[in-house]
mmCIF file of C-alpha atoms and ligand atoms in Angstrom:
data_model
loop_
_atom_site.group_PDB
_atom_site.id
_atom_site.type_symbol
_atom_site.label_atom_id
_atom_site.label_comp_id
_atom_site.label_asym_id
_atom_site.label_seq_id
_atom_site.Cartn_x
_atom_site.Cartn_y
_atom_site.Cartn_z
ATOM 1 C CA MET A 1 299.509 136.001 166.065
ATOM 2 C CA SER A 2 302.658 134.336 164.602
ATOM 3 C CA PRO A 3 306.012 133.434 167.295
ATOM 4 C CA LEU A 4 308.656 136.036 167.227
ATOM 5 C CA TYR A 5 311.563 134.303 165.742
ATOM 6 C CA ASP A 6 315.031 134.649 166.377
ATOM 7 C CA LEU A 7 315.612 134.962 162.692
ATOM 8 C CA ILE A 8 313.689 134.824 159.464
ATOM 9 C CA ILE A 9 315.296 134.030 156.353
ATOM 10 C CA ILE A 10 313.851 135.188 152.807
ATOM 11 C CA GLY A 11 314.941 132.617 150.003
ATOM 12 C CA GLY A 12 315.342 129.099 150.508
ATOM 13 C CA GLY A 13 319.068 128.871 147.825
ATOM 14 C CA PRO A 14 322.471 128.409 148.789
ATOM 15 C CA GLY A 15 322.570 132.225 150.921
ATOM 16 C CA GLY A 16 319.081 131.082 153.136
ATOM 17 C CA ILE A 17 320.010 127.432 153.591
ATOM 18 C CA GLY A 18 323.254 128.172 154.799
ATOM 19 C CA SER A 19 322.017 130.916 156.965
ATOM 20 C CA ALA A 20 319.604 128.359 158.408
ATOM 21 C CA ILE A 21 321.965 125.658 159.147
ATOM 22 C CA GLU A 22 324.765 127.495 160.253
ATOM 23 C CA ALA A 23 321.834 129.479 162.719
ATOM 24 C CA LYS A 24 320.959 126.105 164.235
ATOM 25 C CA VAL A 25 324.788 125.350 164.237
ATOM 26 C CA LEU A 26 325.757 127.989 166.426
ATOM 27 C CA GLY A 27 322.922 128.080 168.636
ATOM 28 C CA LEU A 28 320.209 130.152 167.703
ATOM 29 C CA GLU A 29 316.545 129.105 168.093
ATOM 30 C CA LYS A 30 313.769 129.948 166.497
ATOM 31 C CA ILE A 31 314.458 130.500 163.011
ATOM 32 C CA LEU A 32 311.941 130.096 160.084
ATOM 33 C CA LEU A 33 313.142 129.661 156.029
ATOM 34 C CA ILE A 34 310.846 131.757 154.189
ATOM 35 C CA GLU A 35 310.838 130.219 150.148
ATOM 36 C CA LYS A 36 308.844 131.556 147.354
ATOM 37 C CA SER A 37 308.818 128.418 145.328
ATOM 38 C CA GLU A 38 307.946 124.571 146.271
ATOM 39 C CA ASN A 39 310.804 123.733 147.487
ATOM 40 C CA HIS A 40 314.457 124.660 148.049
ATOM 41 C CA SER A 41 317.128 125.870 145.721
ATOM 42 C CA ASP A 42 314.362 127.484 142.808
ATOM 43 C CA THR A 43 317.672 128.707 140.732
ATOM 44 C CA ILE A 44 319.542 125.177 140.860
ATOM 45 C CA ARG A 45 316.350 123.495 139.841
ATOM 46 C CA LYS A 46 315.033 125.763 137.212
ATOM 47 C CA TYR A 47 318.497 127.220 135.853
ATOM 48 C CA TYR A 48 321.016 124.063 135.845
ATOM 49 C CA LYS A 49 320.903 121.644 133.344
ATOM 50 C CA ASP A 50 320.323 117.964 134.690
ATOM 51 C CA ASN A 51 323.357 116.275 135.748
ATOM 52 C CA LYS A 52 325.328 119.345 135.495
ATOM 53 C CA ARG A 53 328.762 119.590 137.332
ATOM 54 C CA VAL A 54 328.410 121.635 140.376
ATOM 55 C CA ASP A 55 332.361 123.519 140.619
ATOM 56 C CA LYS A 56 332.574 124.746 144.283
ATOM 57 C CA ASP A 57 335.226 127.130 142.968
ATOM 58 C CA TRP A 58 333.052 128.791 140.256
ATOM 59 C CA LYS A 59 334.147 130.862 137.612
ATOM 60 C CA GLY A 60 337.094 129.920 139.078
ATOM 61 C CA GLN A 61 336.689 131.770 142.371
ATOM 62 C CA THR A 62 338.883 130.195 144.983
ATOM 63 C CA VAL A 63 336.782 130.036 147.577
ATOM 64 C CA GLU A 64 338.113 128.707 151.588
ATOM 65 C CA LEU A 65 334.411 127.535 153.227
ATOM 66 C CA GLU A 66 334.472 129.090 156.584
ATOM 67 C CA GLY A 67 331.423 128.026 158.655
ATOM 68 C CA ASN A 68 329.662 124.218 158.927
ATOM 69 C CA VAL A 69 328.255 123.572 156.006
ATOM 70 C CA GLU A 70 330.539 121.104 154.441
ATOM 71 C CA PHE A 71 329.623 121.563 150.492
ATOM 72 C CA VAL A 72 332.556 119.894 147.466
ATOM 73 C CA ASN A 73 331.946 119.538 143.855
ATOM 74 C CA GLY A 74 329.154 117.566 142.773
ATOM 75 C CA THR A 75 326.137 117.624 141.007
ATOM 76 C CA LYS A 76 323.051 119.488 140.416
ATOM 77 C CA GLU A 77 321.228 116.432 141.802
ATOM 78 C CA SER A 78 324.118 115.987 144.909
ATOM 79 C CA THR A 79 323.989 119.191 145.980
ATOM 80 C CA ILE A 80 320.094 119.054 145.365
ATOM 81 C CA GLU A 81 319.852 115.974 147.744
ATOM 82 C CA TYR A 82 322.847 117.477 149.975
ATOM 83 C CA PHE A 83 320.913 120.544 151.395
ATOM 84 C CA ASP A 84 317.915 118.429 151.561
ATOM 85 C CA THR A 85 319.780 116.012 154.306
ATOM 86 C CA MET A 86 320.928 119.226 156.112
ATOM 87 C CA LEU A 87 317.935 121.198 156.486
ATOM 88 C CA SER A 88 316.054 117.524 157.102
ATOM 89 C CA GLU A 89 318.809 116.573 159.612
ATOM 90 C CA ARG A 90 318.620 120.308 161.518
ATOM 91 C CA MET A 91 314.933 120.170 161.614
ATOM 92 C CA ILE A 92 314.821 123.443 159.383
ATOM 93 C CA ASP A 93 311.307 125.334 160.298
ATOM 94 C CA ALA A 94 310.700 125.839 156.215
ATOM 95 C CA LYS A 95 307.448 127.481 154.316
ATOM 96 C CA TYR A 96 307.471 126.777 151.341
ATOM 97 C CA ASN A 97 304.819 128.271 148.236
ATOM 98 C CA CYS A 98 305.521 131.562 150.556
ATOM 99 C CA GLU A 99 306.607 134.678 148.800
ATOM 100 C CA VAL A 100 307.607 137.957 151.252
ATOM 101 C CA GLU A 101 306.426 141.399 150.413
ATOM 102 C CA LYS A 102 307.919 143.030 152.403
ATOM 103 C CA VAL A 103 309.845 143.516 155.203
ATOM 104 C CA VAL A 104 308.753 146.210 158.102
ATOM 105 C CA LYS A 105 311.436 147.547 161.207
ATOM 106 C CA GLY A 106 309.100 148.949 164.502
ATOM 107 C CA GLY A 107 309.886 148.946 168.051
ATOM 108 C CA GLY A 108 313.103 146.634 167.243
ATOM 109 C CA ILE A 109 311.384 144.145 165.624
ATOM 110 C CA PHE A 110 310.803 142.863 162.154
ATOM 111 C CA ASP A 111 307.392 142.143 160.844
ATOM 112 C CA VAL A 112 308.101 140.669 157.372
ATOM 113 C CA ALA A 113 304.417 140.406 155.465
ATOM 114 C CA THR A 114 303.979 137.138 153.019
ATOM 115 C CA SER A 115 301.480 135.541 150.568
ATOM 116 C CA CYS A 116 300.582 133.490 153.424
ATOM 117 C CA GLY A 117 300.781 136.223 156.555
ATOM 118 C CA ILE A 118 302.610 137.654 159.073
ATOM 119 C CA TYR A 119 305.686 136.917 160.507
ATOM 120 C CA HIS A 120 307.669 138.608 162.847
ATOM 121 C CA ALA A 121 311.637 138.554 163.846
ATOM 122 C CA HIS A 122 314.924 140.005 165.977
ATOM 123 C CA HIS A 123 316.771 139.602 162.579
ATOM 124 C CA VAL A 124 315.874 138.770 159.060
ATOM 125 C CA ILE A 125 317.922 137.379 156.844
ATOM 126 C CA VAL A 126 317.088 138.877 152.593
ATOM 127 C CA ALA A 127 318.771 135.600 150.799
ATOM 128 C CA VAL A 128 316.195 135.856 147.193
ATOM 129 C CA GLY A 129 319.566 135.718 144.765
ATOM 130 C CA ARG A 130 319.036 137.547 141.597
ATOM 131 C CA MET A 131 318.050 134.930 139.452
ATOM 132 C CA GLY A 132 314.069 136.189 140.043
ATOM 133 C CA LYS A 133 314.927 138.023 136.853
ATOM 134 C CA PRO A 134 317.274 137.000 134.648
ATOM 135 C CA ASN A 135 319.165 139.755 132.154
ATOM 136 C CA LYS A 136 317.723 140.399 128.989
ATOM 137 C CA PRO A 137 319.177 142.100 126.432
ATOM 138 C CA SER A 138 318.457 145.846 125.869
ATOM 139 C CA TYR A 139 317.048 145.486 121.732
ATOM 140 C CA LYS A 140 313.803 144.974 122.513
ATOM 141 C CA LEU A 141 312.485 140.976 122.171
ATOM 142 C CA PRO A 142 309.496 140.082 119.805
ATOM 143 C CA ALA A 143 306.488 138.973 122.069
ATOM 144 C CA THR A 144 305.422 136.436 118.406
ATOM 145 C CA LEU A 145 308.565 134.448 119.681
ATOM 146 C CA LYS A 146 308.237 133.804 124.050
ATOM 147 C CA ASN A 147 308.579 130.564 123.622
ATOM 148 C CA ARG A 148 311.490 130.914 121.202
ATOM 149 C CA ILE A 149 313.298 133.047 123.399
ATOM 150 C CA ASN A 150 314.524 131.431 126.634
ATOM 151 C CA PHE A 151 316.545 131.799 129.843
ATOM 152 C CA ASN A 152 317.128 128.136 130.896
ATOM 153 C CA LEU A 153 316.955 124.314 128.794
ATOM 154 C CA ASP A 154 313.605 123.974 129.996
ATOM 155 C CA GLN A 155 311.624 123.964 126.600
ATOM 156 C CA CYS A 156 314.280 122.765 124.501
ATOM 157 C CA THR A 157 314.019 119.347 122.530
ATOM 158 C CA HIS A 158 316.259 118.011 119.677
ATOM 159 C CA GLY A 159 317.309 118.505 116.832
ATOM 160 C CA GLU A 160 316.795 122.004 116.672
ATOM 161 C CA THR A 161 319.147 125.269 115.578
ATOM 162 C CA ILE A 162 319.907 127.022 118.727
ATOM 163 C CA LEU A 163 321.858 130.086 119.471
ATOM 164 C CA VAL A 164 323.216 130.688 122.754
ATOM 165 C CA VAL A 165 324.433 133.817 123.921
ATOM 166 C CA GLY A 166 326.779 134.895 126.642
ATOM 167 C CA GLY A 167 330.520 134.450 127.967
ATOM 168 C CA GLY A 168 330.134 132.802 131.202
ATOM 169 C CA ASP A 169 330.135 129.225 132.653
ATOM 170 C CA SER A 170 326.424 128.632 131.940
ATOM 171 C CA ALA A 171 326.750 129.924 128.553
ATOM 172 C CA VAL A 172 329.491 127.416 127.668
ATOM 173 C CA GLU A 173 327.507 124.618 130.043
ATOM 174 C CA TYR A 174 324.275 125.365 127.983
ATOM 175 C CA ALA A 175 325.780 125.027 124.812
ATOM 176 C CA CYS A 176 328.233 121.578 125.006
ATOM 177 C CA GLU A 177 324.905 119.805 126.599
ATOM 178 C CA LEU A 178 322.606 121.305 124.145
ATOM 179 C CA GLY A 179 325.563 120.206 121.519
ATOM 180 C CA GLU A 180 325.406 116.511 121.995
ATOM 181 C CA ASP A 181 321.699 116.423 119.855
ATOM 182 C CA ASN A 182 321.132 119.678 118.721
ATOM 183 C CA ARG A 183 322.912 122.451 115.865
ATOM 184 C CA VAL A 184 324.374 125.228 118.324
ATOM 185 C CA THR A 185 326.404 128.074 117.623
ATOM 186 C CA LEU A 186 327.573 129.871 121.176
ATOM 187 C CA ASN A 187 328.252 134.027 119.933
ATOM 188 C CA TYR A 188 329.492 136.317 122.920
ATOM 189 C CA ARG A 189 330.359 140.253 122.392
ATOM 190 C CA LYS A 190 333.735 139.655 122.845
ATOM 191 C CA LYS A 191 336.630 138.450 120.680
ATOM 192 C CA GLU A 192 337.474 135.751 123.306
ATOM 193 C CA LEU A 193 336.044 133.859 126.131
ATOM 194 C CA THR A 194 337.803 134.603 129.664
ATOM 195 C CA ARG A 195 334.968 134.424 131.919
ATOM 196 C CA PRO A 196 334.897 130.329 132.034
ATOM 197 C CA ASN A 197 336.855 128.272 135.060
ATOM 198 C CA PRO A 198 339.778 125.925 132.918
ATOM 199 C CA MET A 199 337.277 123.223 132.900
ATOM 200 C CA ASN A 200 334.725 124.316 131.052
ATOM 201 C CA LEU A 201 337.231 126.450 128.990
ATOM 202 C CA ALA A 202 339.040 123.225 127.740
ATOM 203 C CA MET A 203 335.439 121.872 127.505
ATOM 204 C CA ILE A 204 333.846 124.553 124.116
ATOM 205 C CA GLU A 205 337.582 123.973 122.882
ATOM 206 C CA GLN A 206 336.690 120.431 122.535
ATOM 207 C CA TYR A 207 333.057 120.920 121.327
ATOM 208 C CA ALA A 208 334.099 123.881 119.051
ATOM 209 C CA GLN A 209 336.886 121.770 118.059
ATOM 210 C CA SER A 210 334.987 118.598 116.508
ATOM 211 C CA THR A 211 332.075 121.338 115.511
ATOM 212 C CA LEU A 212 329.128 120.504 118.420
ATOM 213 C CA VAL A 213 329.382 124.003 118.934
ATOM 214 C CA LEU A 214 330.018 126.570 116.713
ATOM 215 C CA LEU A 215 331.311 129.742 118.011
ATOM 216 C CA LYS A 216 330.743 132.854 116.931
ATOM 217 C CA LEU A 217 333.165 135.779 118.977
ATOM 218 C CA GLY A 218 332.935 139.142 118.414
ATOM 219 C CA ILE A 219 330.232 140.141 117.201
ATOM 220 C CA GLU A 220 326.641 141.473 118.621
ATOM 221 C CA ILE A 221 323.752 141.162 117.992
ATOM 222 C CA ASP A 222 321.866 143.903 117.190
ATOM 223 C CA SER A 223 318.324 143.215 116.517
ATOM 224 C CA LEU A 224 315.575 140.051 116.385
ATOM 225 C CA ASP A 225 313.132 139.573 114.211
ATOM 226 C CA ASP A 226 309.950 136.981 113.742
ATOM 227 C CA GLU A 227 310.540 134.496 110.720
ATOM 228 C CA GLU A 228 307.500 132.543 109.918
ATOM 229 C CA GLY A 229 307.901 131.491 114.477
ATOM 230 C CA ARG A 230 311.822 130.990 114.134
ATOM 231 C CA VAL A 231 313.935 133.903 115.626
ATOM 232 C CA LYS A 232 315.965 135.612 112.710
ATOM 233 C CA VAL A 233 319.251 137.411 114.415
ATOM 234 C CA ILE A 234 320.302 140.662 112.779
ATOM 235 C CA TYR A 235 324.238 141.044 113.815
ATOM 236 C CA ALA A 236 326.184 144.596 114.335
ATOM 237 C CA ASP A 237 327.315 143.875 110.786
ATOM 238 C CA GLY A 238 324.524 143.369 108.736
ATOM 239 C CA THR A 239 324.943 139.648 108.311
ATOM 240 C CA SER A 240 321.672 137.300 110.102
ATOM 241 C CA ALA A 241 320.929 133.672 110.840
ATOM 242 C CA VAL A 242 317.694 132.388 111.572
ATOM 243 C CA TYR A 243 317.317 129.942 114.562
ATOM 244 C CA ASP A 244 314.801 127.459 116.722
ATOM 245 C CA ARG A 245 315.830 128.994 119.758
ATOM 246 C CA ILE A 246 317.912 131.499 121.648
ATOM 247 C CA ILE A 247 319.115 131.434 124.804
ATOM 248 C CA TYR A 248 320.656 134.017 126.875
ATOM 249 C CA ALA A 249 322.999 133.330 129.840
ATOM 250 C CA ILE A 250 323.414 136.537 130.501
ATOM 251 C CA GLY A 251 322.703 135.952 134.409
ATOM 252 C CA GLY A 252 320.706 137.685 136.623
ATOM 253 C CA THR A 253 319.137 141.686 137.988
ATOM 254 C CA THR A 254 319.471 143.172 141.581
ATOM 255 C CA PRO A 255 315.707 143.096 142.150
ATOM 256 C CA THR A 256 315.609 146.435 143.644
ATOM 257 C CA GLU A 257 312.383 147.306 143.810
ATOM 258 C CA PHE A 258 312.332 144.080 146.131
ATOM 259 C CA LEU A 259 315.174 145.532 148.442
ATOM 260 C CA LYS A 260 313.419 148.966 148.989
ATOM 261 C CA LYS A 261 310.207 147.374 150.017
ATOM 262 C CA CYS A 262 312.542 145.447 152.635
ATOM 263 C CA HIS A 263 314.088 148.788 153.330
ATOM 264 C CA VAL A 264 317.004 147.848 152.850
ATOM 265 C CA SER A 265 319.318 151.131 151.437
ATOM 266 C CA LEU A 266 320.349 151.156 147.495
ATOM 267 C CA ASP A 267 323.874 153.426 145.594
ATOM 268 C CA THR A 268 323.609 155.421 143.168
ATOM 269 C CA ASP A 269 323.926 152.210 141.055
ATOM 270 C CA GLY A 270 320.632 150.909 142.808
ATOM 271 C CA GLN A 271 323.520 148.154 144.668
ATOM 272 C CA PRO A 272 323.015 147.117 147.998
ATOM 273 C CA ILE A 273 324.526 149.135 150.813
ATOM 274 C CA PHE A 274 326.068 146.831 153.235
ATOM 275 C CA ASP A 275 328.935 145.764 155.984
ATOM 276 C CA PRO A 276 330.789 143.028 153.759
ATOM 277 C CA GLN A 277 332.635 141.483 156.787
ATOM 278 C CA THR A 278 329.223 141.406 158.206
ATOM 279 C CA CYS A 279 326.584 141.532 155.045
ATOM 280 C CA GLU A 280 324.124 143.465 157.520
ATOM 281 C CA SER A 281 322.308 146.458 155.910
ATOM 282 C CA GLU A 282 322.413 149.561 156.840
ATOM 283 C CA THR A 283 319.386 148.906 159.260
ATOM 284 C CA ALA A 284 320.552 147.054 161.784
ATOM 285 C CA GLY A 285 319.610 142.865 162.478
ATOM 286 C CA LEU A 286 318.442 142.901 159.023
ATOM 287 C CA TYR A 287 321.530 141.442 156.453
ATOM 288 C CA LEU A 288 322.024 140.277 153.164
ATOM 289 C CA ALA A 289 323.235 136.843 151.514
ATOM 290 C CA GLY A 290 323.829 135.541 148.598
ATOM 291 C CA ASP A 291 324.270 136.344 144.979
ATOM 292 C CA ILE A 292 321.990 139.715 145.924
ATOM 293 C CA VAL A 293 325.572 141.411 147.396
ATOM 294 C CA PHE A 294 327.338 140.928 144.320
ATOM 295 C CA ASN A 295 327.091 142.820 140.755
ATOM 296 C CA SER A 296 328.035 140.151 138.666
ATOM 297 C CA GLY A 297 328.445 136.888 139.767
ATOM 298 C CA GLY A 298 329.108 134.795 143.331
ATOM 299 C CA SER A 299 328.819 131.059 144.111
ATOM 300 C CA ILE A 300 327.394 128.337 145.851
ATOM 301 C CA ALA A 301 330.647 128.702 148.285
ATOM 302 C CA ILE A 302 330.301 132.262 149.072
ATOM 303 C CA ALA A 303 326.804 132.497 150.053
ATOM 304 C CA LEU A 304 327.878 129.520 151.813
ATOM 305 C CA ASN A 305 330.367 131.905 153.807
ATOM 306 C CA HIS A 306 327.600 134.914 153.837
ATOM 307 C CA GLY A 307 325.853 132.912 155.957
ATOM 308 C CA TYR A 308 327.529 131.729 159.025
ATOM 309 C CA ARG A 309 329.334 135.590 158.868
ATOM 310 C CA ILE A 310 325.678 136.523 159.702
ATOM 311 C CA THR A 311 324.406 134.016 162.070
ATOM 312 C CA SER A 312 328.215 134.979 163.842
ATOM 313 C CA HIS A 313 327.402 138.512 163.982
ATOM 314 C CA ILE A 314 324.222 138.150 164.993
ATOM 315 C CA LEU A 315 325.455 135.398 168.163
ATOM 316 C CA SER A 316 328.358 138.430 169.161
ATOM 317 C CA SER A 317 326.129 140.709 169.148
ATOM 318 C CA ARG A 318 323.056 139.464 171.128
ATOM 319 C CA GLN A 319 326.519 138.791 174.058
HETATM 320 C C1 FAD B 401 322.671 128.012 135.355
HETATM 321 C C2 FAD B 401 324.242 128.023 136.521
HETATM 322 C C3 FAD B 401 325.391 127.416 136.760
HETATM 323 C C4 FAD B 401 326.053 127.452 138.082
HETATM 324 N N1 FAD B 401 326.757 126.523 138.383
HETATM 325 C C5 FAD B 401 327.548 126.949 139.845
HETATM 326 C C6 FAD B 401 328.518 126.429 139.970
HETATM 327 O O1 FAD B 401 329.008 124.998 139.767
HETATM 328 N N2 FAD B 401 329.247 126.394 141.281
HETATM 329 C C7 FAD B 401 328.682 127.671 141.623
HETATM 330 O O2 FAD B 401 329.327 127.825 143.005
HETATM 331 N N3 FAD B 401 327.731 128.119 141.504
HETATM 332 C C8 FAD B 401 326.497 128.233 139.936
HETATM 333 N N4 FAD B 401 325.973 129.035 139.732
HETATM 334 C C9 FAD B 401 325.866 130.330 141.106
HETATM 335 C C10 FAD B 401 325.084 130.051 141.970
HETATM 336 O O3 FAD B 401 323.670 129.362 141.500
HETATM 337 C C11 FAD B 401 324.335 131.253 142.618
HETATM 338 O O4 FAD B 401 325.962 131.630 143.610
HETATM 339 C C12 FAD B 401 324.026 130.516 144.173
HETATM 340 O O5 FAD B 401 322.387 130.013 143.836
HETATM 341 C C13 FAD B 401 323.476 132.068 144.683
HETATM 342 O O6 FAD B 401 322.498 131.293 145.863
HETATM 343 P P1 FAD B 401 321.239 132.286 146.802
HETATM 344 O O7 FAD B 401 321.133 131.801 147.823
HETATM 345 O O8 FAD B 401 322.346 133.642 146.635
HETATM 346 O O9 FAD B 401 320.236 132.534 145.151
HETATM 347 P P2 FAD B 401 319.402 132.034 144.732
HETATM 348 O O10 FAD B 401 319.954 130.382 144.070
HETATM 349 O O11 FAD B 401 319.129 132.592 143.674
HETATM 350 O O12 FAD B 401 318.340 131.382 145.622
HETATM 351 C C14 FAD B 401 317.213 132.357 145.598
HETATM 352 C C15 FAD B 401 315.917 132.150 146.687
HETATM 353 O O13 FAD B 401 315.051 133.468 147.049
HETATM 354 C C16 FAD B 401 313.863 132.142 146.464
HETATM 355 N N5 FAD B 401 313.033 133.882 146.990
HETATM 356 C C17 FAD B 401 312.841 135.093 146.021
HETATM 357 N N6 FAD B 401 312.367 136.056 145.790
HETATM 358 C C18 FAD B 401 311.832 135.469 147.077
HETATM 359 C C19 FAD B 401 310.906 136.075 147.969
HETATM 360 N N7 FAD B 401 310.172 137.536 147.869
HETATM 361 N N8 FAD B 401 310.201 135.288 148.375
HETATM 362 C C20 FAD B 401 310.804 134.061 149.034
HETATM 363 N N9 FAD B 401 311.517 133.340 148.533
HETATM 364 C C21 FAD B 401 312.095 134.152 146.921
HETATM 365 C C22 FAD B 401 313.774 132.591 145.517
HETATM 366 O O14 FAD B 401 312.528 131.604 144.954
HETATM 367 C C23 FAD B 401 315.287 131.071 145.183
HETATM 368 O O15 FAD B 401 315.113 130.017 145.659
HETATM 369 C C24 FAD B 401 325.403 128.661 138.908
HETATM 370 C C25 FAD B 401 324.218 129.691 138.243
HETATM 371 C C26 FAD B 401 323.975 129.421 137.373
HETATM 372 C C27 FAD B 401 322.481 130.516 136.734
#
């Protein structure tokens, strides 16, 4: 039988890491962080391009940090290194390569069933993010183009003709990065890019002016076709173009099935119900942190603040 933890945290991204650090700093003793990948910060490792600038005020959201994690502007690498240091300095007990399957509450204790056994805790934080399931467009994606339709930059090489789809910061950053060595077009369904933060807006303007990135704004994609192994994109106005690769940067989805298995109640739109102040779900002692509570886009700083609020609430409710 595994020990009874004060707190089990599901997910080792910023929401989970922030929760673990705050819990240790504020005085919770027995904490376990469970992460399904081989290391923490899987979203950052997988979806951020190398040397990516990491903005504290992501998407222009100005956030005052409330807790004990001093997160500042940096890069992908400096952010991962900072989290590495925090986790080892605070000696956080973490299980990697361990996927949580469900959470059940009985007799005031949570049973957390995972691919590596069942763990027990007084409190549980679900911080699994949304990028486990990146958003896909509504039209069909031809199965034969599986390797040419991507959701991050992992498979990109050089000298390709690439279409990046999306209108947010990630899409702009992907397009500019790829524009250095490829022929890149950025497609967004609206006529103007309004969502990226000011730095990214200035960057895309510069890349567009120097024709490193072509902008195709105000037009939707109707469908995709396989043209001899390349991606034929048919636009809503009937025009078409062929690309070596298409990259969707259109965010992630709420893992509703997983939340149901954790007994998190959902509203009629399938979004989790929680107290915005404490992040507690309708099940006492079961909390939600990070991107999971957002319908559209959170940030690292917001996820870290959730960790502080949750652990403060756990400690105050124990007194
Ligand atoms: C391309 C891109 C660029 C971005 N740039 C910035 C930026 O510059 N600044 C900024 O503030 N924000 C940025 N963001 C947003 C930021 O990454 C997220 O807000 C943040 O990662 C959310 O943290 P999280 O802990 O909620 O989720 P995540 O970071 O997604 O972490 C969730 C973790 O849970 C794990 N997990 C999932 N399911 C399970 C399970 N069943 N069992 C165990 N573990 C599980 C995952 O493997 C993952 O490690 C960016 C996002 C993207 C996609």
